[in-house]
Amino acid sequence: MNINEVSKKFGLPKDTLRYWEKEGLIPAIKRDQNGYRVYSEYDQNWIFYILVLRKAGMPVKKLKQFVALYLHEPQTRKKRRELLEMQRDELIKQTHDIQKTINYLTYKIDHFDDQLLTFENEKLAYEKKVD
Amino acid sequence: MNINEVSKKFGLPKDTLRYWEKEGLIPAIKRDQNGYRVYSEYDQNWIFYILVLRKAGMPVKKLKQFVALYLHEPQTRKKRRELLEMQRDELIKQTHDIQKTINYLTYKIDHFDDQLLTFENEKLAYEKKVD
DNA sequence: CCTTGCTATGGAGTTAACTCTAACGTTTAT
DNA sequence: ATAAACGTTAGAGTTAACTCCATAGCAAGG
């Protein structure tokens, strides 16, 4: 697959694909005799992985670190799986943070007609433990 | 309260408080005889509201629109509450998106030792319905 | 009274993550 | 065989959201 096909497959601008490669988010893509990029299945899986994490708000810098660790930590499969688990944990933490804001808004909505909306109460609604 | 006290109370740089005010995320703050900002309880509640939504990833532009609508839509309390509900809905959608990525990572982790990690399977894990 | 420290402003600088442009080679369609 | 369409690169430009800087007014301590 060439860059145009991959671009269409994932709905990603070609410039972004080249940018991600330059930044080391995806491996260096093989070239044909003209220097044109040829994306393998493996490359495409990797792009999907990066795309999904980027859509979830994971910054490029952090992904770069993960990828570098993943590639330069070839010791054990265990280590690599742990990296995925770390990434998942970060996302779980992120949903908890957003959940706190949802709780806060729910409090504001439920008490919208009350006159006694104090900062203290709103803060408590925000800090309310996420189950 | 002056800008320094508010800055400390919320752990926000003074420049950010001035920036948010300039952008219309918070109302124009009253000034004392020297032109120094004096933050009321109301102002501080507003700042907390903006802070919480910003931490949840809501962009400044979107918040600006919400605030403008909120202030220029003085007709009914109902309309205003609906704006809060819209904001909450956006956040809920956002957590669902992140949940999809968590599902995808969970799939990758659970099948880490399998050799047949195809793009199709990973994509299905990602698209899996969130309950 | 003078220095240190707080406030203000307008505007410049920074970082992240693209996105676009220019200059050039290749391939395809007419 | 030549124009249109696509690929390459290096590097400039853009947008968001701050963050910093220079300049200047007011103010409290020694």
Coordinates of C-alpha atoms (C1' of nucleotides) in Angstrom, one line a residue:
Chain A
M1 CA 0.0 0.0 0.0
N2 CA 1.3 3.5 -0.8
I3 CA 0.8 6.6 1.2
N4 CA -2.4 7.7 -0.6
E5 CA -4.1 4.4 0.1
V6 CA -3.1 4.4 3.8
S7 CA -4.2 8.0 4.1
K8 CA -7.6 7.1 2.8
K9 CA -7.9 3.9 4.8
F10 CA -7.4 5.7 8.1
G11 CA -8.7 9.1 7.1
L12 CA -5.4 10.6 8.0
P13 CA -3.6 13.4 5.9
K14 CA -0.5 12.2 4.2
D15 CA 1.4 14.9 5.9
T16 CA 0.4 13.5 9.2
L17 CA 1.7 10.1 8.3
R18 CA 5.0 11.5 7.3
Y19 CA 5.1 13.6 10.4
W20 CA 4.4 10.6 12.7
E21 CA 7.2 8.7 10.9
K22 CA 9.6 11.6 11.3
E23 CA 8.8 11.8 15.0
G24 CA 9.3 8.1 15.5
L25 CA 5.7 7.3 16.4
I26 CA 5.7 4.7 13.7
P27 CA 8.6 2.7 12.3
A28 CA 10.6 3.9 9.3
I29 CA 8.6 2.7 6.3
K30 CA 10.2 0.7 3.5
R31 CA 10.6 2.4 0.1
D32 CA 10.3 1.1 -3.4
Q33 CA 12.8 1.8 -6.2
N34 CA 11.6 5.4 -6.5
G35 CA 11.9 6.2 -2.8
Y36 CA 8.1 6.0 -2.4
R37 CA 6.8 4.6 0.9
V38 CA 5.3 1.1 0.9
Y39 CA 3.3 0.3 4.0
S40 CA 3.2 -3.3 5.2
E41 CA 0.4 -4.9 7.2
Y42 CA 2.6 -4.5 10.3
D43 CA 3.0 -0.8 9.6
Q44 CA -0.7 -0.4 9.2
N45 CA -1.4 -2.1 12.5
W46 CA 1.0 0.3 14.1
I47 CA -0.7 3.3 12.5
F48 CA -4.0 2.1 13.8
Y49 CA -2.6 1.8 17.3
I50 CA -1.1 5.3 17.2
L51 CA -4.3 6.7 15.7
V52 CA -6.5 5.2 18.4
L53 CA -4.3 6.5 21.2
R54 CA -4.0 10.0 19.7
K55 CA -7.8 10.1 19.4
A56 CA -8.0 9.3 23.1
G57 CA -5.9 12.4 23.7
M58 CA -2.5 10.7 24.4
P59 CA 0.2 13.3 23.5
V60 CA 2.7 12.7 20.7
K61 CA 5.6 13.1 23.1
K62 CA 4.3 10.4 25.5
L63 CA 3.6 8.0 22.6
K64 CA 7.1 8.6 21.3
Q65 CA 8.5 7.6 24.6
F66 CA 6.3 4.5 24.7
V67 CA 7.3 3.5 21.2
A68 CA 11.0 4.1 21.9
L69 CA 10.8 2.0 25.1
Y70 CA 8.9 -0.7 23.3
L71 CA 11.5 -1.0 20.6
H72 CA 14.5 -0.7 22.8
E73 CA 13.2 -3.0 25.4
P74 CA 13.4 -6.3 23.5
Q75 CA 14.2 -8.3 26.5
T76 CA 10.9 -9.8 27.4
R77 CA 7.4 -10.0 26.2
K78 CA 6.4 -9.4 29.7
K79 CA 8.0 -5.9 29.7
R80 CA 6.2 -5.0 26.5
R81 CA 2.9 -6.1 27.8
E82 CA 3.5 -4.0 30.9
L83 CA 3.9 -0.9 28.7
L84 CA 0.5 -1.5 27.2
E85 CA -0.9 -1.9 30.7
M86 CA 0.7 1.4 31.7
Q87 CA -0.9 3.1 28.8
R88 CA -4.3 1.6 29.7
D89 CA -3.9 2.8 33.3
E90 CA -3.3 6.3 32.1
L91 CA -6.5 6.3 30.1
I92 CA -8.4 4.9 33.0
K93 CA -7.2 7.7 35.2
Q94 CA -8.2 10.1 32.5
T95 CA -11.8 8.8 32.4
H96 CA -11.9 9.2 36.2
D97 CA -10.9 12.8 35.9
I98 CA -13.6 13.5 33.3
Q99 CA -16.1 11.6 35.5
K100 CA -15.5 14.1 38.3
T101 CA -16.4 16.9 36.0
I102 CA -19.5 15.0 34.9
N103 CA -20.5 14.7 38.6
Y104 CA -19.9 18.3 39.1
L105 CA -22.1 19.3 36.1
T106 CA -24.8 16.8 37.3
Y107 CA -24.8 18.5 40.7
K108 CA -25.1 21.9 39.1
I109 CA -28.0 20.7 36.9
D110 CA -29.8 19.0 39.7
H111 CA -29.5 22.0 42.0
F112 CA -30.0 24.6 39.2
D113 CA -33.1 26.1 40.9
D114 CA -31.5 26.3 44.3
Q115 CA -30.3 29.6 45.5
L116 CA -27.6 28.3 47.7
L117 CA -25.0 27.1 45.2
T118 CA -21.9 27.6 47.2
F119 CA -18.4 27.0 46.1
E120 CA -17.9 24.5 48.9
N121 CA -20.8 22.4 47.7
E122 CA -19.8 22.4 44.1
K123 CA -16.3 21.5 45.0
L124 CA -17.6 18.6 47.0
A125 CA -19.6 17.4 44.1
Y126 CA -16.5 17.6 41.9
E127 CA -14.3 15.7 44.4
K128 CA -17.0 13.0 45.0
K129 CA -15.4 9.6 44.8
V130 CA -15.7 7.8 41.5
D131 CA -17.0 4.2 41.9
Chain B
M1 CA -9.8 38.8 46.9
N2 CA -7.0 40.1 44.6
I3 CA -5.4 38.3 41.7
N4 CA -2.6 36.8 43.8
E5 CA -5.0 35.2 46.3
V6 CA -7.2 33.8 43.6
S7 CA -4.1 32.5 41.7
K8 CA -3.0 30.6 44.9
K9 CA -6.5 29.4 45.7
F10 CA -6.9 27.7 42.4
G11 CA -3.3 27.0 41.6
L12 CA -3.6 29.0 38.4
P13 CA -1.0 31.4 37.1
K14 CA -2.1 35.0 37.2
D15 CA -1.4 35.3 33.5
T16 CA -3.9 32.6 32.9
L17 CA -6.6 34.4 34.9
R18 CA -6.0 37.5 32.9
Y19 CA -5.9 35.5 29.7
W20 CA -9.3 33.8 30.5
E21 CA -10.8 37.1 31.2
K22 CA -9.5 38.7 28.0
E23 CA -10.9 35.7 26.1
G24 CA -14.3 36.1 27.7
L25 CA -14.2 32.7 29.6
I26 CA -14.9 34.6 32.8
P27 CA -16.8 37.8 33.2
A28 CA -15.0 41.2 33.4
I29 CA -13.7 41.5 36.9
K30 CA -14.4 44.6 39.0
R31 CA -11.5 46.9 39.7
D32 CA -10.6 48.9 42.8
Q33 CA -9.5 52.6 42.7
N34 CA -6.1 51.6 41.4
G35 CA -7.4 49.4 38.6
Y36 CA -6.5 46.3 40.5
R37 CA -8.8 43.3 40.0
V38 CA -11.1 42.4 42.9
Y39 CA -12.6 38.9 42.6
S40 CA -16.1 38.3 44.1
E41 CA -17.5 35.0 45.3
Y42 CA -19.4 34.8 42.0
D43 CA -16.3 35.4 40.0
Q44 CA -14.5 32.6 41.9
N45 CA -17.3 30.2 41.3
W46 CA -17.1 31.0 37.7
I47 CA -13.3 30.4 37.7
F48 CA -13.8 27.0 39.3
Y49 CA -16.3 26.1 36.7
I50 CA -14.0 27.0 33.8
L51 CA -11.0 25.3 35.5
V52 CA -12.9 22.0 36.0
L53 CA -14.1 22.0 32.4
R54 CA -10.6 22.9 31.1
K55 CA -9.1 20.1 33.1
A56 CA -11.5 17.7 31.5
G57 CA -10.1 18.8 28.1
M58 CA -12.9 21.1 26.9
P59 CA -11.3 23.6 24.5
V60 CA -11.2 27.4 25.3
K61 CA -13.1 28.1 22.1
K62 CA -16.0 25.9 23.0
L63 CA -16.1 27.2 26.5
K64 CA -16.1 30.7 25.1
Q65 CA -19.2 29.9 23.0
F66 CA -21.0 28.3 25.9
V67 CA -20.3 31.3 28.1
A68 CA -21.4 33.7 25.4
L69 CA -24.6 31.8 24.9
Y70 CA -25.2 31.5 28.6
L71 CA -24.8 35.3 29.1
H72 CA -26.8 36.3 26.0
E73 CA -29.6 33.8 26.5
P74 CA -31.2 35.4 29.6
Q75 CA -34.6 34.3 28.6
T76 CA -35.2 31.2 30.7
R77 CA -33.5 29.2 33.4
K78 CA -34.5 26.2 31.3
K79 CA -32.3 27.2 28.4
R80 CA -29.3 27.8 30.7
R81 CA -29.7 24.4 32.3
E82 CA -29.9 22.9 28.8
L83 CA -26.5 24.4 28.1
L84 CA -25.1 22.6 31.1
E85 CA -26.7 19.4 29.9
M86 CA -25.1 19.8 26.5
Q87 CA -21.7 20.2 28.1
R88 CA -22.2 17.1 30.2
D89 CA -23.3 15.1 27.1
E90 CA -20.1 16.1 25.3
L91 CA -18.0 14.9 28.3
I92 CA -20.0 11.6 28.3
K93 CA -19.3 11.1 24.7
Q94 CA -15.6 11.8 25.3
T95 CA -15.4 9.1 28.0
H96 CA -17.0 6.6 25.6
D97 CA -14.4 7.4 23.0
I98 CA -11.6 6.8 25.6
Q99 CA -13.4 3.6 26.7
K100 CA -13.1 2.3 23.2
T101 CA -9.4 2.8 23.3
I102 CA -9.3 1.1 26.7
N103 CA -11.1 -1.9 25.3
Y104 CA -8.7 -2.0 22.4
L105 CA -5.7 -2.0 24.7
T106 CA -7.4 -4.7 26.9
Y107 CA -7.8 -6.8 23.8
K108 CA -4.1 -6.4 22.9
I109 CA -3.0 -7.2 26.4
D110 CA -5.2 -10.3 26.7
H111 CA -4.1 -11.6 23.3
F112 CA -0.5 -10.5 23.7
D113 CA 0.9 -14.0 23.4
D114 CA -1.3 -14.9 20.4
Q115 CA 0.3 -14.9 17.0
L116 CA -2.8 -14.0 15.1
L117 CA -3.3 -10.3 16.0
T118 CA -5.0 -9.1 12.9
F119 CA -6.0 -5.6 12.1
E120 CA -9.6 -6.8 11.8
N121 CA -9.7 -8.3 15.3
E122 CA -8.1 -5.2 16.8
K123 CA -10.5 -3.0 15.0
L124 CA -13.4 -5.0 16.3
A125 CA -12.1 -4.8 19.9
Y126 CA -11.9 -1.0 19.4
E127 CA -15.4 -0.7 18.0
K128 CA -16.9 -3.0 20.7
K129 CA -20.1 -1.4 22.1
V130 CA -19.7 0.5 25.3
D131 CA -22.3 -0.4 27.9
Chain C
dC1 C1' 13.0 59.3 50.1
dC2 C1' 14.3 55.1 48.1
dT3 C1' 14.1 50.4 47.2
dT4 C1' 11.4 46.3 46.8
dG5 C1' 7.2 44.3 45.5
dC6 C1' 2.8 44.2 43.9
dT7 C1' -0.5 45.5 40.1
dA8 C1' -1.6 46.8 35.2
dT9 C1' -1.1 46.6 29.8
dG10 C1' 0.2 45.4 25.0
dG11 C1' 2.6 42.6 22.6
dA12 C1' 6.3 39.1 21.8
dG13 C1' 7.7 34.3 22.5
dT14 C1' 6.8 29.2 23.3
dT15 C1' 5.1 24.4 22.7
dA16 C1' 2.4 20.9 20.5
dA17 C1' 0.7 19.0 16.6
dC18 C1' 0.1 19.5 12.6
dT19 C1' -0.4 21.7 7.7
dC20 C1' 1.3 24.0 3.8
dT21 C1' 4.7 25.4 0.3
dA22 C1' 8.4 25.2 -2.9
dA23 C1' 11.3 22.7 -5.6
dC24 C1' 12.0 18.6 -7.8
dG25 C1' 11.6 13.5 -9.7
dT26 C1' 8.1 9.8 -11.6
dT27 C1' 4.1 7.8 -13.6
dT28 C1' -0.1 8.0 -16.2
dA29 C1' -3.2 9.5 -19.6
dT30 C1' -3.9 11.6 -24.0
Chain D
dA1 C1' 6.0 13.6 -25.7
dT2 C1' 4.0 16.4 -22.8
dA3 C1' 0.7 17.9 -19.3
dA4 C1' -1.6 16.4 -15.1
dA5 C1' -1.2 13.9 -11.0
dC6 C1' 1.3 11.8 -7.5
dG7 C1' 5.6 11.0 -4.8
dT8 C1' 9.8 13.0 -2.2
dT9 C1' 12.2 16.6 1.1
dA10 C1' 13.3 20.6 4.0
dG11 C1' 11.6 24.1 6.0
dA12 C1' 8.0 27.8 6.7
dG13 C1' 3.4 28.8 8.5
dT14 C1' -0.7 27.9 11.5
dT15 C1' -3.6 27.3 15.7
dA16 C1' -4.4 26.7 20.6
dA17 C1' -3.4 28.0 24.9
dC18 C1' -0.8 29.8 27.4
dT19 C1' 3.6 32.2 29.2
dC20 C1' 6.9 35.8 29.3
dC21 C1' 8.7 40.5 28.8
dA22 C1' 9.1 45.5 28.9
dT23 C1' 7.2 49.4 30.7
dA24 C1' 4.8 51.9 34.0
dG25 C1' 1.7 53.1 38.2
dC26 C1' 0.9 52.5 43.2
dA27 C1' 2.5 51.1 48.1
dA28 C1' 4.7 49.5 52.3
dG29 C1' 9.2 49.0 55.0
dG30 C1' 13.5 50.9 56.7

